[in-house]
Amino acid sequence: MTNLLGRMLELRWVVLPPIVGVAMMAMIIGALVAAPREIIEGEVQRLMYIHVPSAIATYMAFFITFVASIMVLWKRDMRWDPIARGSAQVGVLFCGLVLLTGAIWGKPIWGVFWTWDARLTTTLILFLIYTAYLLARAVSDSMDEQAARYAAVIGVIGFLDVPLIQMSVRWWRTLHPQPIIFTSKPALPDEMLIVLLLGFAGILSLVLWLISLSAETERMHQRLAGLRAGVDRREGA
Amino acid sequence: MRLAWVVMEKDLRLAWRHRTGWLSALAFAAISVLIYSFAFDLAARDVRPLLPGVLWTTFLFAGVFAAGTSFQHEADEGTFDAVLMSPVAPTAVFLGKAASNLIALLVVECSVLLLATILFDTTLVTPELLAIVLIGTIGYVSLTTLLSIMGSRVRSRAALLPVLSMPLLIPLLIGAVRATGAALGIEAGTAPWMMLLSVFALWSTLISALLFPIAVER
């Protein structure tokens, strides 16, 4: 069972890159060429095909960090630490992308780059929490198991803080466009919906691939530090 | 519970003997209230709309500042392992630490309230306001105490602790500022904000008491 799972995980290096390539190309062509021009918002609306999937991808990445952090604390297994760090890195990257595309869209549509709307504020706070997580992990030794556990504590608290953040900022007026595709009857025209779904496929597979890459990098980094420490010890002896 | 009491007593006694840490937190809080008065020119206008924000930013920064030192003694002397090896449950160690931090912070905060009462001629020492300060402080002291153990492991802890804890404490800050505003009669209805504060205090205490033993276990 574990063996089968391991072999399936190995396949990610073979399977993910072509999927990412094709889906991203399809999304770009779809968003720029195929999708119709929005009547009221104009060309800037095309940002939605990146913005919405990136937001979902951010939550997915932070959820992976949360689960991996729990495993670090619970199973005391350092193999989960690179996964937690890797997906936090990718999550912060896409969270920044969400904030950036939102600001570019907000200027022509709302008249301002930024507003203290509940959803925007929550996203910003998430960005700050996970930046702090990365900072805490970056200033400590990557081999240090105790530091990994402390960072995992932040990974857990940060995710569990989300409902409270949402509860506290929802009291403010909400400007953000309400979700229109997760309702039972999508209000989006078919062509746009197809491009958006392509966007989801592209961004989510890209995020999975990036998380795999950065977790693998972190893992190798950890191994290298371990080998170095071993060499130092041998030379010292 | 009795063991937590012992830890708390020990920490309070240490805090009393090494007064510099707590006195600097108190001085820091007093200075920041004065700085706010100059920065926002609080002498010349109605201060009440600004007061909740001034008070709570002061409390939070002073709290984070003070919590940063709560494991410093153990880290410097290398006695943290000894504390963990003693026949005391880690949860009790944590609760004792958090309680001693709480008491010391409440002293600092009450002094700030007195100072602000004198400076701004607004009655701030009311039962309602004291309840808000108590619940709010319980809410943040457990989280900052938990996070301050990270300080015993990493370099540059002085900058790290505020960066780590402030984003997590934003719900508490919003709730506390609004509840204080309502208590001062700026806006109506403390109830929802008091609920938010209480939920946050409960959440942070529970989660910190749960995670602390797992995090420090060797």
CSV table of C-alpha atoms in Angstrom, one decimal:
chain,number,residue,atom,x,y,z
A,1,MET,CA,0.0,0.0,0.0
A,2,THR,CA,2.7,2.5,1.0
A,3,ASN,CA,4.8,1.2,-1.9
A,4,LEU,CA,2.0,1.9,-4.3
A,5,LEU,CA,1.4,5.3,-2.9
A,6,GLY,CA,5.1,6.1,-3.1
A,7,ARG,CA,5.2,5.0,-6.8
A,8,MET,CA,2.1,7.1,-7.5
A,9,LEU,CA,3.8,10.1,-5.8
A,10,GLU,CA,6.9,9.5,-8.0
A,11,LEU,CA,4.7,9.9,-11.0
A,12,ARG,CA,4.1,13.6,-10.2
A,13,TRP,CA,7.4,14.5,-11.9
A,14,VAL,CA,6.2,12.9,-15.1
A,15,VAL,CA,2.5,13.7,-15.0
A,16,LEU,CA,2.3,17.3,-13.6
A,17,PRO,CA,4.6,19.3,-16.0
A,18,PRO,CA,2.7,18.5,-19.2
A,19,ILE,CA,-0.7,19.0,-17.5
A,20,VAL,CA,0.6,22.4,-16.2
A,21,GLY,CA,1.9,23.4,-19.6
A,22,VAL,CA,-1.2,22.5,-21.5
A,23,ALA,CA,-3.7,23.9,-19.0
A,24,MET,CA,-1.8,27.2,-18.5
A,25,MET,CA,-1.5,27.7,-22.3
A,26,ALA,CA,-5.2,26.9,-22.6
A,27,MET,CA,-6.0,29.3,-19.9
A,28,ILE,CA,-3.9,32.2,-21.3
A,29,ILE,CA,-5.3,31.7,-24.8
A,30,GLY,CA,-8.8,31.3,-23.4
A,31,ALA,CA,-8.6,34.4,-21.1
A,32,LEU,CA,-7.0,36.7,-23.7
A,33,VAL,CA,-8.7,35.5,-26.9
A,34,ALA,CA,-11.6,33.2,-26.5
A,35,ALA,CA,-13.5,34.7,-23.6
A,36,PRO,CA,-15.9,37.5,-24.6
A,37,ARG,CA,-15.2,41.0,-23.5
A,38,GLU,CA,-17.2,41.9,-20.4
A,39,ILE,CA,-19.7,44.7,-21.3
A,40,ILE,CA,-19.4,46.8,-18.2
A,41,GLU,CA,-16.0,46.1,-16.8
A,42,GLY,CA,-14.1,45.8,-20.1
A,43,GLU,CA,-10.7,44.1,-20.6
A,44,VAL,CA,-9.7,44.3,-17.0
A,45,GLN,CA,-12.3,41.7,-16.1
A,46,ARG,CA,-10.0,39.1,-17.8
A,47,LEU,CA,-7.9,39.2,-14.6
A,48,MET,CA,-10.6,37.1,-13.0
A,49,TYR,CA,-9.4,34.0,-14.7
A,50,ILE,CA,-6.2,34.3,-12.7
A,51,HIS,CA,-7.5,36.0,-9.6
A,52,VAL,CA,-10.2,33.5,-8.5
A,53,PRO,CA,-8.3,30.3,-9.1
A,54,SER,CA,-5.3,31.8,-7.3
A,55,ALA,CA,-7.4,32.6,-4.3
A,56,ILE,CA,-8.6,29.0,-4.1
A,57,ALA,CA,-5.0,27.8,-4.7
A,58,THR,CA,-3.9,30.0,-1.8
A,59,TYR,CA,-6.3,28.4,0.6
A,60,MET,CA,-5.3,24.9,-0.7
A,61,ALA,CA,-1.6,25.6,-0.1
A,62,PHE,CA,-2.2,26.9,3.4
A,63,PHE,CA,-4.4,23.9,4.1
A,64,ILE,CA,-1.5,21.6,3.1
A,65,THR,CA,0.8,23.6,5.4
A,66,PHE,CA,-1.8,23.1,8.2
A,67,VAL,CA,-2.0,19.4,7.7
A,68,ALA,CA,1.7,19.0,7.3
A,69,SER,CA,2.3,21.0,10.5
A,70,ILE,CA,-0.1,18.8,12.4
A,71,MET,CA,1.9,15.8,11.1
A,72,VAL,CA,5.2,17.4,12.2
A,73,LEU,CA,3.7,17.8,15.7
A,74,TRP,CA,1.8,14.6,16.0
A,75,LYS,CA,4.0,12.0,14.2
A,76,ARG,CA,7.2,13.9,15.1
A,77,ASP,CA,8.3,13.1,11.5
A,78,MET,CA,10.7,15.7,10.0
A,79,ARG,CA,9.7,14.5,6.5
A,80,TRP,CA,6.6,16.6,6.8
A,81,ASP,CA,8.5,19.8,7.5
A,82,PRO,CA,9.7,20.4,3.9
A,83,ILE,CA,6.1,19.9,2.7
A,84,ALA,CA,4.8,22.5,5.2
A,85,ARG,CA,7.5,25.0,4.3
A,86,GLY,CA,7.2,24.4,0.6
A,87,SER,CA,3.5,24.9,0.4
A,88,ALA,CA,3.6,27.9,2.7
A,89,GLN,CA,6.1,29.5,0.2
A,90,VAL,CA,3.8,28.8,-2.7
A,91,GLY,CA,0.8,29.9,-0.7
A,92,VAL,CA,2.4,33.2,0.1
A,93,LEU,CA,3.4,33.7,-3.5
A,94,PHE,CA,-0.2,33.1,-4.8
A,95,CYS,CA,-1.7,35.1,-1.9
A,96,GLY,CA,0.5,38.0,-3.1
A,97,LEU,CA,-0.7,37.4,-6.7
A,98,VAL,CA,-4.3,37.5,-5.5
A,99,LEU,CA,-3.8,40.8,-3.7
A,100,LEU,CA,-1.9,42.3,-6.7
A,101,THR,CA,-4.4,41.2,-9.4
A,102,GLY,CA,-7.2,42.4,-7.1
A,103,ALA,CA,-5.6,45.8,-6.7
A,104,ILE,CA,-5.1,46.2,-10.5
A,105,TRP,CA,-8.8,45.2,-11.0
A,106,GLY,CA,-10.0,47.4,-8.2
A,107,LYS,CA,-8.5,50.7,-9.4
A,108,PRO,CA,-10.7,51.0,-12.6
A,109,ILE,CA,-13.8,49.2,-11.2
A,110,TRP,CA,-14.0,50.4,-7.6
A,111,GLY,CA,-11.9,53.6,-8.1
A,112,VAL,CA,-9.3,52.5,-5.5
A,113,PHE,CA,-6.5,50.0,-5.3
A,114,TRP,CA,-7.3,49.0,-1.8
A,115,THR,CA,-10.3,49.0,0.4
A,116,TRP,CA,-10.8,47.6,3.9
A,117,ASP,CA,-13.4,45.1,2.8
A,118,ALA,CA,-13.8,41.9,4.8
A,119,ARG,CA,-12.5,39.5,2.2
A,120,LEU,CA,-9.6,41.7,1.3
A,121,THR,CA,-8.6,42.3,4.9
A,122,THR,CA,-8.8,38.6,5.6
A,123,THR,CA,-6.5,37.8,2.6
A,124,LEU,CA,-4.0,40.5,3.8
A,125,ILE,CA,-3.9,39.1,7.3
A,126,LEU,CA,-3.4,35.6,5.9
A,127,PHE,CA,-0.5,36.9,3.8
A,128,LEU,CA,1.0,38.5,7.0
A,129,ILE,CA,0.6,35.3,9.1
A,130,TYR,CA,2.3,33.0,6.6
A,131,THR,CA,5.0,35.6,5.8
A,132,ALA,CA,5.8,35.5,9.5
A,133,TYR,CA,5.7,31.7,9.4
A,134,LEU,CA,8.3,31.7,6.6
A,135,LEU,CA,10.4,34.3,8.5
A,136,ALA,CA,10.3,32.2,11.7
A,137,ARG,CA,11.5,29.2,9.8
A,138,ALA,CA,14.1,31.1,7.8
A,139,VAL,CA,15.9,32.5,10.8
A,140,SER,CA,16.3,29.1,12.4
A,141,ASP,CA,18.5,26.2,11.3
A,142,SER,CA,16.8,24.0,8.8
A,143,MET,CA,18.0,20.9,10.6
A,144,ASP,CA,16.7,22.0,14.0
A,145,GLU,CA,13.8,19.8,14.8
A,146,GLN,CA,12.7,21.9,17.8
A,147,ALA,CA,12.5,25.0,15.6
A,148,ALA,CA,10.5,23.0,13.0
A,149,ARG,CA,8.0,22.1,15.7
A,150,TYR,CA,7.7,25.7,16.9
A,151,ALA,CA,7.1,26.8,13.3
A,152,ALA,CA,4.5,24.0,12.9
A,153,VAL,CA,2.7,25.5,15.9
A,154,ILE,CA,2.4,28.7,13.9
A,155,GLY,CA,1.2,26.8,10.9
A,156,VAL,CA,-1.6,25.3,13.0
A,157,ILE,CA,-2.6,28.4,14.9
A,158,GLY,CA,-2.5,30.5,11.7
A,159,PHE,CA,-5.0,28.3,9.9
A,160,LEU,CA,-7.2,27.9,13.0
A,161,ASP,CA,-7.2,31.7,13.3
A,162,VAL,CA,-8.9,32.1,9.9
A,163,PRO,CA,-12.6,31.7,11.2
A,164,LEU,CA,-11.9,34.2,13.9
A,165,ILE,CA,-10.4,36.7,11.5
A,166,GLN,CA,-13.4,36.3,9.2
A,167,MET,CA,-15.8,36.7,12.0
A,168,SER,CA,-14.1,39.9,13.2
A,169,VAL,CA,-13.7,41.6,9.9
A,170,ARG,CA,-17.1,40.7,8.5
A,171,TRP,CA,-18.7,43.4,10.6
A,172,TRP,CA,-17.4,45.8,8.1
A,173,ARG,CA,-19.2,46.6,4.9
A,174,THR,CA,-18.6,44.0,2.2
A,175,LEU,CA,-17.7,45.4,-1.2
A,176,HIS,CA,-16.3,42.2,-2.7
A,177,PRO,CA,-18.3,40.7,-5.6
A,178,GLN,CA,-20.2,37.8,-4.3
A,179,PRO,CA,-19.2,34.3,-5.5
A,180,ILE,CA,-21.2,33.5,-8.6
A,181,ILE,CA,-20.0,30.1,-9.7
A,182,PHE,CA,-20.5,28.1,-6.6
A,183,THR,CA,-24.2,28.7,-6.5
A,184,SER,CA,-26.5,26.1,-8.0
A,185,LYS,CA,-27.2,28.2,-11.1
A,186,PRO,CA,-24.0,29.9,-12.4
A,187,ALA,CA,-24.6,33.5,-13.4
A,188,LEU,CA,-21.5,33.4,-15.7
A,189,PRO,CA,-22.0,32.9,-19.5
A,190,ASP,CA,-20.8,29.5,-20.7
A,191,GLU,CA,-17.7,30.7,-22.6
A,192,MET,CA,-16.5,32.6,-19.5
A,193,LEU,CA,-17.2,29.6,-17.2
A,194,ILE,CA,-15.2,27.3,-19.5
A,195,VAL,CA,-12.2,29.6,-19.4
A,196,LEU,CA,-12.5,30.0,-15.7
A,197,LEU,CA,-12.6,26.2,-15.2
A,198,LEU,CA,-9.5,26.1,-17.5
A,199,GLY,CA,-8.0,28.7,-15.2
A,200,PHE,CA,-8.7,26.5,-12.2
A,201,ALA,CA,-7.1,23.5,-13.9
A,202,GLY,CA,-4.1,25.5,-14.9
A,203,ILE,CA,-3.5,27.3,-11.6
A,204,LEU,CA,-4.2,24.4,-9.3
A,205,SER,CA,-2.0,22.0,-11.2
A,206,LEU,CA,0.7,24.7,-11.3
A,207,VAL,CA,0.4,25.1,-7.6
A,208,LEU,CA,0.7,21.4,-7.0
A,209,TRP,CA,3.7,21.2,-9.2
A,210,LEU,CA,5.4,24.2,-7.5
A,211,ILE,CA,4.7,22.8,-4.0
A,212,SER,CA,6.2,19.5,-5.1
A,213,LEU,CA,9.3,21.4,-6.4
A,214,SER,CA,9.8,23.6,-3.4
A,215,ALA,CA,9.1,20.8,-0.9
A,216,GLU,CA,11.7,18.7,-2.8
A,217,THR,CA,14.2,21.6,-2.7
A,218,GLU,CA,13.6,22.0,1.0
A,219,ARG,CA,14.1,18.3,1.5
A,220,MET,CA,17.4,18.3,-0.4
A,221,HIS,CA,18.5,21.4,1.6
A,222,GLN,CA,17.8,19.5,4.8
A,223,ARG,CA,19.7,16.5,3.6
A,224,LEU,CA,22.6,18.6,2.5
A,225,ALA,CA,22.8,20.3,5.9
A,226,GLY,CA,22.7,16.8,7.5
A,227,LEU,CA,25.5,15.6,5.3
A,228,ARG,CA,27.6,18.7,5.9
A,229,ALA,CA,27.2,18.2,9.7
A,230,GLY,CA,28.2,14.6,9.3
A,231,VAL,CA,31.4,15.6,7.3
A,232,ASP,CA,32.2,18.2,9.9
A,233,ARG,CA,31.9,15.7,12.7
A,234,ARG,CA,34.1,13.2,10.9
A,235,GLU,CA,36.8,15.8,10.2
A,236,GLY,CA,36.7,16.9,13.7
A,237,ALA,CA,37.1,13.4,15.0
B,1,MET,CA,-3.4,23.2,39.2
B,2,ARG,CA,-1.4,23.5,42.4
B,3,LEU,CA,1.8,23.0,40.3
B,4,ALA,CA,0.7,25.8,38.0
B,5,TRP,CA,0.4,27.9,41.0
B,6,VAL,CA,3.9,27.0,42.1
B,7,VAL,CA,5.3,27.9,38.7
B,8,MET,CA,3.4,31.2,38.7
B,9,GLU,CA,4.7,32.0,42.2
B,10,LYS,CA,8.3,31.3,41.1
B,11,ASP,CA,8.0,33.4,38.0
B,12,LEU,CA,6.4,36.3,39.8
B,13,ARG,CA,9.1,36.2,42.4
B,14,LEU,CA,11.8,36.2,39.7
B,15,ALA,CA,10.0,39.0,38.0
B,16,TRP,CA,10.0,41.0,41.2
B,17,ARG,CA,13.7,40.3,41.8
B,18,HIS,CA,14.6,41.2,38.2
B,19,ARG,CA,12.5,44.3,38.1
B,20,THR,CA,14.2,45.8,35.1
B,21,GLY,CA,12.2,43.8,32.6
B,22,TRP,CA,8.8,44.8,33.9
B,23,LEU,CA,9.8,48.3,34.7
B,24,SER,CA,11.0,48.8,31.1
B,25,ALA,CA,7.6,47.4,29.9
B,26,LEU,CA,5.9,49.9,32.1
B,27,ALA,CA,8.1,52.7,31.0
B,28,PHE,CA,7.6,51.7,27.4
B,29,ALA,CA,3.8,51.8,27.8
B,30,ALA,CA,3.9,55.2,29.5
B,31,ILE,CA,6.2,56.6,26.8
B,32,SER,CA,4.0,55.3,24.0
B,33,VAL,CA,0.9,56.9,25.5
B,34,LEU,CA,2.8,60.2,25.7
B,35,ILE,CA,4.1,59.8,22.1
B,36,TYR,CA,0.5,59.2,20.9
B,37,SER,CA,-0.6,62.4,22.7
B,38,PHE,CA,2.0,64.4,20.8
B,39,ALA,CA,1.6,62.6,17.5
B,40,PHE,CA,-2.2,63.0,17.4
B,41,ASP,CA,-2.2,66.2,19.3
B,42,LEU,CA,-4.6,64.7,21.9
B,43,ALA,CA,-4.5,67.8,24.1
B,44,ALA,CA,-6.4,70.0,21.6
B,45,ARG,CA,-9.4,67.9,20.7
B,46,ASP,CA,-12.0,65.4,21.8
B,47,VAL,CA,-9.8,62.4,22.6
B,48,ARG,CA,-12.5,59.8,23.1
B,49,PRO,CA,-12.8,58.5,19.5
B,50,LEU,CA,-9.0,58.0,19.4
B,51,LEU,CA,-8.6,56.7,22.9
B,52,PRO,CA,-9.5,53.0,22.4
B,53,GLY,CA,-7.0,52.6,19.6
B,54,VAL,CA,-4.3,54.4,21.6
B,55,LEU,CA,-4.9,52.3,24.7
B,56,TRP,CA,-5.0,48.9,22.8
B,57,THR,CA,-2.0,49.5,20.6
B,58,THR,CA,-0.1,50.4,23.7
B,59,PHE,CA,-1.3,47.3,25.6
B,60,LEU,CA,-0.5,45.0,22.7
B,61,PHE,CA,3.0,46.3,22.1
B,62,ALA,CA,3.8,46.4,25.8
B,63,GLY,CA,2.4,42.9,26.1
B,64,VAL,CA,4.5,41.5,23.2
B,65,PHE,CA,7.5,43.4,24.5
B,66,ALA,CA,7.1,41.9,28.0
B,67,ALA,CA,6.3,38.4,26.8
B,68,GLY,CA,9.5,38.3,24.8
B,69,THR,CA,11.4,38.1,28.1
B,70,SER,CA,9.2,35.4,29.6
B,71,PHE,CA,11.5,32.5,28.5
B,72,GLN,CA,14.6,34.5,28.4
B,73,HIS,CA,15.7,33.6,31.8
B,74,GLU,CA,15.4,29.9,31.1
B,75,ALA,CA,17.1,30.4,27.7
B,76,ASP,CA,20.1,32.3,29.2
B,77,GLU,CA,20.6,30.0,32.1
B,78,GLY,CA,19.8,26.8,30.2
B,79,THR,CA,17.3,25.8,32.8
B,80,PHE,CA,14.4,25.1,30.5
B,81,ASP,CA,15.3,21.5,30.2
B,82,ALA,CA,15.4,21.2,33.9
B,83,VAL,CA,11.9,22.7,34.2
B,84,LEU,CA,10.7,20.2,31.6
B,85,MET,CA,12.4,17.3,33.4
B,86,SER,CA,10.9,18.2,36.7
B,87,PRO,CA,7.7,16.2,37.7
B,88,VAL,CA,5.5,19.0,36.5
B,89,ALA,CA,3.1,18.6,33.5
B,90,PRO,CA,4.2,21.0,30.7
B,91,THR,CA,0.6,22.3,30.7
B,92,ALA,CA,1.1,23.4,34.3
B,93,VAL,CA,4.4,25.1,33.4
B,94,PHE,CA,2.6,26.9,30.6
B,95,LEU,CA,-0.4,28.0,32.7
B,96,GLY,CA,1.9,29.2,35.4
B,97,LYS,CA,3.9,31.2,33.0
B,98,ALA,CA,0.8,32.7,31.3
B,99,ALA,CA,-0.7,33.5,34.7
B,100,SER,CA,2.4,35.3,35.9
B,101,ASN,CA,2.6,37.2,32.6
B,102,LEU,CA,-1.1,38.1,33.0
B,103,ILE,CA,-0.7,39.5,36.5
B,104,ALA,CA,2.3,41.6,35.6
B,105,LEU,CA,0.6,42.9,32.4
B,106,LEU,CA,-2.6,43.8,34.3
B,107,VAL,CA,-0.5,45.9,36.7
B,108,VAL,CA,1.1,47.7,33.7
B,109,GLU,CA,-2.3,48.2,32.0
B,110,CYS,CA,-4.0,49.5,35.1
B,111,SER,CA,-1.1,52.0,35.5
B,112,VAL,CA,-1.6,53.1,31.9
B,113,LEU,CA,-5.4,53.5,32.5
B,114,LEU,CA,-4.6,55.7,35.5
B,115,LEU,CA,-2.1,57.7,33.6
B,116,ALA,CA,-4.6,58.2,30.7
B,117,THR,CA,-7.3,59.2,33.1
B,118,ILE,CA,-5.1,61.9,34.5
B,119,LEU,CA,-3.8,63.0,31.1
B,120,PHE,CA,-7.1,63.1,29.1
B,121,ASP,CA,-9.6,63.8,31.9
B,122,THR,CA,-11.8,60.8,31.0
B,123,THR,CA,-12.9,58.3,33.5
B,124,LEU,CA,-11.2,55.1,32.4
B,125,VAL,CA,-11.2,53.0,35.6
B,126,THR,CA,-14.7,51.6,35.4
B,127,PRO,CA,-15.8,48.0,36.1
B,128,GLU,CA,-16.9,47.6,32.5
B,129,LEU,CA,-13.6,48.8,31.1
B,130,LEU,CA,-11.6,46.7,33.5
B,131,ALA,CA,-13.6,43.6,32.5
B,132,ILE,CA,-12.8,44.3,28.8
B,133,VAL,CA,-9.1,44.8,29.6
B,134,LEU,CA,-9.0,41.6,31.7
B,135,ILE,CA,-10.7,39.4,29.0
B,136,GLY,CA,-8.6,41.0,26.2
B,137,THR,CA,-5.4,40.5,28.1
B,138,ILE,CA,-6.2,36.8,28.8
B,139,GLY,CA,-6.8,36.6,25.0
B,140,TYR,CA,-3.4,37.8,24.0
B,141,VAL,CA,-1.2,36.7,26.9
B,142,SER,CA,-1.6,33.0,26.2
B,143,LEU,CA,-0.7,33.4,22.5
B,144,THR,CA,2.3,35.6,23.1
B,145,THR,CA,3.5,33.3,25.9
B,146,LEU,CA,3.3,30.4,23.6
B,147,LEU,CA,5.0,32.2,20.8
B,148,SER,CA,7.8,33.5,23.0
B,149,ILE,CA,9.2,30.0,23.4
B,150,MET,CA,10.3,30.4,19.8
B,151,GLY,CA,12.5,33.1,21.0
B,152,SER,CA,14.6,30.6,23.0
B,153,ARG,CA,15.5,28.9,19.7
B,154,VAL,CA,16.2,31.6,17.1
B,155,ARG,CA,18.3,34.6,16.6
B,156,SER,CA,16.8,38.1,16.3
B,157,ARG,CA,13.9,37.3,18.5
B,158,ALA,CA,13.2,40.9,19.4
B,159,ALA,CA,11.9,41.6,15.9
B,160,LEU,CA,10.4,38.2,15.4
B,161,LEU,CA,7.8,38.1,18.2
B,162,PRO,CA,5.8,41.1,17.1
B,163,VAL,CA,5.9,40.0,13.5
B,164,LEU,CA,4.6,36.6,14.5
B,165,SER,CA,2.0,37.5,17.0
B,166,MET,CA,0.4,40.7,15.7
B,167,PRO,CA,-1.3,39.2,12.6
B,168,LEU,CA,-2.7,36.5,14.7
B,169,LEU,CA,-4.0,39.0,17.2
B,170,ILE,CA,-5.9,41.3,14.8
B,171,PRO,CA,-9.3,39.8,15.6
B,172,LEU,CA,-8.6,40.5,19.3
B,173,LEU,CA,-7.5,44.0,18.5
B,174,ILE,CA,-10.6,44.8,16.5
B,175,GLY,CA,-12.9,43.4,19.2
B,176,ALA,CA,-11.1,45.1,22.1
B,177,VAL,CA,-11.0,48.5,20.4
B,178,ARG,CA,-14.7,48.4,19.5
B,179,ALA,CA,-15.7,47.1,23.0
B,180,THR,CA,-13.7,49.9,24.6
B,181,GLY,CA,-15.2,52.4,22.3
B,182,ALA,CA,-18.7,51.2,23.3
B,183,ALA,CA,-17.8,51.3,26.9
B,184,LEU,CA,-16.7,54.9,26.5
B,185,GLY,CA,-20.0,55.7,24.8
B,186,ILE,CA,-18.7,56.4,21.3
B,187,GLU,CA,-20.8,53.7,19.7
B,188,ALA,CA,-23.7,51.6,20.9
B,189,GLY,CA,-23.7,48.0,22.1
B,190,THR,CA,-20.8,46.2,23.7
B,191,ALA,CA,-22.4,42.8,23.5
B,192,PRO,CA,-21.1,41.4,20.1
B,193,TRP,CA,-17.6,42.7,20.7
B,194,MET,CA,-17.5,41.3,24.2
B,195,MET,CA,-18.6,38.0,22.7
B,196,LEU,CA,-15.8,38.2,20.1
B,197,LEU,CA,-13.3,39.0,22.8
B,198,SER,CA,-14.5,36.1,25.0
B,199,VAL,CA,-14.4,33.7,22.1
B,200,PHE,CA,-10.9,34.8,21.2
B,201,ALA,CA,-9.7,34.5,24.8
B,202,LEU,CA,-11.2,31.0,25.2
B,203,TRP,CA,-9.8,29.9,21.8
B,204,SER,CA,-6.3,31.2,22.4
B,205,THR,CA,-6.1,29.8,25.9
B,206,LEU,CA,-7.3,26.4,24.9
B,207,ILE,CA,-5.1,26.1,21.8
B,208,SER,CA,-2.0,27.4,23.5
B,209,ALA,CA,-2.5,25.1,26.5
B,210,LEU,CA,-2.9,22.2,24.0
B,211,LEU,CA,0.0,23.0,21.7
B,212,PHE,CA,2.6,24.0,24.3
B,213,PRO,CA,3.2,20.5,25.7
B,214,ILE,CA,3.4,19.1,22.1
B,215,ALA,CA,5.8,21.8,21.0
B,216,VAL,CA,8.3,21.5,23.8
B,217,GLU,CA,8.2,17.7,24.2
B,218,ARG,CA,11.7,16.3,23.5
